[in-house]
């Protein structure tokens, strides 16, 4: 006899073997769907101006998640919007150091520019273009505006 109980984060399989009841518990975390939901909820909170909620949701996204860089970009935007520039810069720098972090060079440059750090901002925009980041066109525009 085999009964499978499904929960949101785990399941337990019960088996009757040789008259003895043996329980095998297997924890199967479904972190990816939950993290994706956190990212969507965090983006929605950011769009609706609930920055504290967005920060709390987006900061919970694990670094192993495939959408972690996107979450970091939104997290940087939330921090910068409420004036927490140190946290925004630290988050952007942490993102640029990660694998695939070229996607955050333009975001880092924008934070640095807001903080008045023009030379490092220029370097970040140039690096975004050099690494062919997904927002390298925006980085080129930011670089042109900075140099104007």
PDB file of C-alpha atoms in Angstrom:
ATOM      1  CA  UNK A   1       0.000   0.000   0.000  1.00  0.00           C
ATOM      2  CA  UNK A   2       1.350   3.417  -0.914  1.00  0.00           C
ATOM      3  CA  UNK A   3      -0.124   6.776   0.010  1.00  0.00           C
ATOM      4  CA  UNK A   4       1.395  10.067  -1.121  1.00  0.00           C
ATOM      5  CA  UNK A   5       0.511  13.207   0.739  1.00  0.00           C
ATOM      6  CA  UNK A   6       1.239  16.417  -1.112  1.00  0.00           C
ATOM      7  CA  UNK A   7       2.016  19.639   0.701  1.00  0.00           C
ATOM      8  CA  UNK A   8       3.076  22.995  -0.611  1.00  0.00           C
ATOM      9  CA  UNK A   9       6.755  22.429   0.132  1.00  0.00           C
ATOM     10  CA  UNK A  10       7.144  18.713   0.749  1.00  0.00           C
ATOM     11  CA  UNK A  11       5.574  15.307   0.418  1.00  0.00           C
ATOM     12  CA  UNK A  12       5.716  12.112   2.457  1.00  0.00           C
ATOM     13  CA  UNK A  13       5.456   8.615   1.056  1.00  0.00           C
ATOM     14  CA  UNK A  14       4.034   5.907   3.293  1.00  0.00           C
ATOM     15  CA  UNK A  15       4.689   2.289   2.389  1.00  0.00           C
ATOM     16  CA  UNK A  16       3.552  -0.982   3.886  1.00  0.00           C
ATOM     17  CA  UNK A  17       6.450  -3.406   3.523  1.00  0.00           C
ATOM     18  CA  UNK A  18       6.467  -6.911   5.109  1.00  0.00           C
ATOM     19  CA  UNK A  19       3.772  -5.913   7.563  1.00  0.00           C
ATOM     20  CA  UNK A  20       5.803  -3.045   8.961  1.00  0.00           C
ATOM     21  CA  UNK A  21       4.857   0.549   8.460  1.00  0.00           C
ATOM     22  CA  UNK A  22       7.803   2.486   7.203  1.00  0.00           C
ATOM     23  CA  UNK A  23       7.703   6.206   6.565  1.00  0.00           C
ATOM     24  CA  UNK A  24      10.036   7.807   4.129  1.00  0.00           C
ATOM     25  CA  UNK A  25       9.962  11.551   4.182  1.00  0.00           C
ATOM     26  CA  UNK A  26      11.360  13.329   1.203  1.00  0.00           C
ATOM     27  CA  UNK A  27      11.566  17.065   1.300  1.00  0.00           C
ATOM     28  CA  UNK A  28      11.216  18.516  -2.149  1.00  0.00           C
ATOM     29  CA  UNK A  29      11.426  22.256  -1.916  1.00  0.00           C
ATOM     30  CA  UNK A  30       9.823  24.065  -4.790  1.00  0.00           C
ATOM     31  CA  UNK A  31      11.922  27.190  -4.410  1.00  0.00           C
ATOM     32  CA  UNK A  32      11.828  28.170  -8.081  1.00  0.00           C
ATOM     33  CA  UNK A  33       8.046  28.733  -8.313  1.00  0.00           C
ATOM     34  CA  UNK A  34       7.993  30.476  -4.945  1.00  0.00           C
ATOM     35  CA  UNK A  35      10.936  32.686  -5.896  1.00  0.00           C
ATOM     36  CA  UNK A  36       9.281  33.509  -9.218  1.00  0.00           C
ATOM     37  CA  UNK A  37       6.153  34.484  -7.308  1.00  0.00           C
ATOM     38  CA  UNK A  38       8.273  36.613  -4.951  1.00  0.00           C
ATOM     39  CA  UNK A  39       9.840  38.358  -7.929  1.00  0.00           C
ATOM     40  CA  UNK A  40       6.472  39.034  -9.536  1.00  0.00           C
ATOM     41  CA  UNK A  41       5.023  40.268  -6.252  1.00  0.00           C
ATOM     42  CA  UNK A  42       8.114  42.402  -5.660  1.00  0.00           C
ATOM     43  CA  UNK A  43       7.884  43.962  -9.114  1.00  0.00           C
ATOM     44  CA  UNK A  44       4.201  44.678  -8.586  1.00  0.00           C
ATOM     45  CA  UNK A  45       4.941  46.302  -5.231  1.00  0.00           C
ATOM     46  CA  UNK A  46       7.650  48.394  -6.888  1.00  0.00           C
ATOM     47  CA  UNK A  47       5.273  49.488  -9.674  1.00  0.00           C
ATOM     48  CA  UNK A  48       2.586  50.478  -7.165  1.00  0.00           C
ATOM     49  CA  UNK A  49       4.946  52.462  -4.940  1.00  0.00           C
ATOM     50  CA  UNK A  50       5.125  49.997  -2.049  1.00  0.00           C
ATOM     51  CA  UNK A  51       8.892  50.190  -1.874  1.00  0.00           C
ATOM     52  CA  UNK A  52       9.361  48.631   1.569  1.00  0.00           C
ATOM     53  CA  UNK A  53       7.289  45.621   0.513  1.00  0.00           C
ATOM     54  CA  UNK A  54       9.225  45.360  -2.743  1.00  0.00           C
ATOM     55  CA  UNK A  55      12.530  45.437  -0.879  1.00  0.00           C
ATOM     56  CA  UNK A  56      11.450  42.751   1.571  1.00  0.00           C
ATOM     57  CA  UNK A  57      10.194  40.459  -1.221  1.00  0.00           C
ATOM     58  CA  UNK A  58      13.042  40.983  -3.663  1.00  0.00           C
ATOM     59  CA  UNK A  59      15.762  40.594  -1.041  1.00  0.00           C
ATOM     60  CA  UNK A  60      14.472  37.076  -0.288  1.00  0.00           C
ATOM     61  CA  UNK A  61      15.153  35.794  -3.809  1.00  0.00           C
ATOM     62  CA  UNK A  62      17.991  33.246  -3.593  1.00  0.00           C
ATOM     63  CA  UNK A  63      21.145  33.863  -5.605  1.00  0.00           C
ATOM     64  CA  UNK A  64      20.754  30.458  -7.249  1.00  0.00           C
ATOM     65  CA  UNK A  65      17.470  31.537  -8.850  1.00  0.00           C
ATOM     66  CA  UNK A  66      17.581  32.179 -12.586  1.00  0.00           C
ATOM     67  CA  UNK A  67      15.828  35.536 -12.134  1.00  0.00           C
ATOM     68  CA  UNK A  68      18.100  36.726  -9.327  1.00  0.00           C
ATOM     69  CA  UNK A  69      19.766  39.405 -11.480  1.00  0.00           C
ATOM     70  CA  UNK A  70      16.394  40.803 -12.506  1.00  0.00           C
ATOM     71  CA  UNK A  71      15.370  40.857  -8.847  1.00  0.00           C
ATOM     72  CA  UNK A  72      18.603  42.687  -7.986  1.00  0.00           C
ATOM     73  CA  UNK A  73      17.928  45.307 -10.648  1.00  0.00           C
ATOM     74  CA  UNK A  74      14.469  45.943  -9.184  1.00  0.00           C
ATOM     75  CA  UNK A  75      15.906  45.939  -5.666  1.00  0.00           C
ATOM     76  CA  UNK A  76      18.456  48.589  -6.652  1.00  0.00           C
ATOM     77  CA  UNK A  77      15.669  50.675  -8.165  1.00  0.00           C
ATOM     78  CA  UNK A  78      13.592  50.398  -4.975  1.00  0.00           C
ATOM     79  CA  UNK A  79      16.527  51.369  -2.747  1.00  0.00           C
ATOM     80  CA  UNK A  80      17.437  54.332  -4.968  1.00  0.00           C
ATOM     81  CA  UNK A  81      13.838  55.552  -5.131  1.00  0.00           C
ATOM     82  CA  UNK A  82      13.535  55.816  -1.355  1.00  0.00           C
ATOM     83  CA  UNK A  83      16.976  57.403  -0.992  1.00  0.00           C
ATOM     84  CA  UNK A  84      18.954  54.430   0.340  1.00  0.00           C
ATOM     85  CA  UNK A  85      21.823  55.020  -2.040  1.00  0.00           C
ATOM     86  CA  UNK A  86      24.433  53.078  -0.068  1.00  0.00           C
ATOM     87  CA  UNK A  87      22.272  49.946  -0.145  1.00  0.00           C
ATOM     88  CA  UNK A  88      21.453  50.515  -3.822  1.00  0.00           C
ATOM     89  CA  UNK A  89      25.115  50.822  -4.761  1.00  0.00           C
ATOM     90  CA  UNK A  90      26.119  47.802  -2.650  1.00  0.00           C
ATOM     91  CA  UNK A  91      23.372  45.679  -4.195  1.00  0.00           C
ATOM     92  CA  UNK A  92      24.333  46.739  -7.720  1.00  0.00           C
ATOM     93  CA  UNK A  93      28.017  46.020  -7.076  1.00  0.00           C
ATOM     94  CA  UNK A  94      27.153  42.602  -5.644  1.00  0.00           C
ATOM     95  CA  UNK A  95      25.111  41.923  -8.773  1.00  0.00           C
ATOM     96  CA  UNK A  96      27.879  42.959 -11.160  1.00  0.00           C
ATOM     97  CA  UNK A  97      30.266  40.580  -9.399  1.00  0.00           C
ATOM     98  CA  UNK A  98      27.918  37.633  -9.920  1.00  0.00           C
ATOM     99  CA  UNK A  99      27.850  35.370 -12.954  1.00  0.00           C
ATOM    100  CA  UNK A 100      26.018  37.188 -15.748  1.00  0.00           C
ATOM    101  CA  UNK A 101      26.352  40.420 -13.791  1.00  0.00           C
ATOM    102  CA  UNK A 102      27.000  42.480 -16.910  1.00  0.00           C
ATOM    103  CA  UNK A 103      23.246  43.125 -16.886  1.00  0.00           C
ATOM    104  CA  UNK A 104      23.681  45.396 -13.856  1.00  0.00           C
ATOM    105  CA  UNK A 105      26.470  47.714 -15.036  1.00  0.00           C
ATOM    106  CA  UNK A 106      24.051  50.302 -16.418  1.00  0.00           C
ATOM    107  CA  UNK A 107      21.984  50.137 -13.219  1.00  0.00           C
ATOM    108  CA  UNK A 108      25.125  50.658 -11.140  1.00  0.00           C
ATOM    109  CA  UNK A 109      26.074  53.609 -13.340  1.00  0.00           C
ATOM    110  CA  UNK A 110      22.670  55.196 -12.810  1.00  0.00           C
ATOM    111  CA  UNK A 111      23.007  54.897  -9.025  1.00  0.00           C
ATOM    112  CA  UNK A 112      26.531  56.307  -9.130  1.00  0.00           C
ATOM    113  CA  UNK A 113      25.348  59.212 -11.269  1.00  0.00           C
ATOM    114  CA  UNK A 114      22.574  60.046  -8.813  1.00  0.00           C
ATOM    115  CA  UNK A 115      25.167  60.023  -6.030  1.00  0.00           C
ATOM    116  CA  UNK A 116      27.312  62.517  -7.964  1.00  0.00           C
ATOM    117  CA  UNK A 117      30.065  60.027  -8.785  1.00  0.00           C
ATOM    118  CA  UNK A 118      30.382  60.983 -12.434  1.00  0.00           C
ATOM    119  CA  UNK A 119      33.676  59.263 -13.322  1.00  0.00           C
ATOM    120  CA  UNK A 120      32.705  55.859 -11.857  1.00  0.00           C
ATOM    121  CA  UNK A 121      29.269  56.210 -13.482  1.00  0.00           C
ATOM    122  CA  UNK A 122      30.911  56.817 -16.849  1.00  0.00           C
ATOM    123  CA  UNK A 123      33.091  53.731 -16.337  1.00  0.00           C
ATOM    124  CA  UNK A 124      30.019  51.642 -15.512  1.00  0.00           C
ATOM    125  CA  UNK A 125      28.181  52.832 -18.639  1.00  0.00           C
ATOM    126  CA  UNK A 126      31.221  52.101 -20.807  1.00  0.00           C
ATOM    127  CA  UNK A 127      31.565  48.642 -19.268  1.00  0.00           C
ATOM    128  CA  UNK A 128      27.881  47.890 -19.905  1.00  0.00           C
ATOM    129  CA  UNK A 129      28.438  48.680 -23.582  1.00  0.00           C
ATOM    130  CA  UNK A 130      31.704  46.762 -23.766  1.00  0.00           C
ATOM    131  CA  UNK A 131      30.150  43.645 -22.244  1.00  0.00           C
ATOM    132  CA  UNK A 132      27.120  43.866 -24.554  1.00  0.00           C
ATOM    133  CA  UNK A 133      24.707  43.990 -21.641  1.00  0.00           C
ATOM    134  CA  UNK A 134      21.013  43.658 -22.350  1.00  0.00           C
ATOM    135  CA  UNK A 135      20.581  47.358 -21.588  1.00  0.00           C
ATOM    136  CA  UNK A 136      23.720  48.528 -23.386  1.00  0.00           C
ATOM    137  CA  UNK A 137      21.665  50.859 -25.593  1.00  0.00           C
ATOM    138  CA  UNK A 138      20.335  52.578 -22.471  1.00  0.00           C
ATOM    139  CA  UNK A 139      23.905  52.698 -21.150  1.00  0.00           C
ATOM    140  CA  UNK A 140      25.020  54.402 -24.394  1.00  0.00           C
ATOM    141  CA  UNK A 141      22.244  56.963 -23.987  1.00  0.00           C
ATOM    142  CA  UNK A 142      23.201  57.542 -20.345  1.00  0.00           C
ATOM    143  CA  UNK A 143      26.812  57.959 -21.402  1.00  0.00           C
ATOM    144  CA  UNK A 144      25.852  60.517 -24.062  1.00  0.00           C
ATOM    145  CA  UNK A 145      23.757  62.466 -21.562  1.00  0.00           C
ATOM    146  CA  UNK A 146      26.590  62.359 -19.036  1.00  0.00           C
ATOM    147  CA  UNK A 147      29.084  63.684 -21.555  1.00  0.00           C
ATOM    148  CA  UNK A 148      26.768  66.403 -22.818  1.00  0.00           C
TER     149      UNK A 148
END
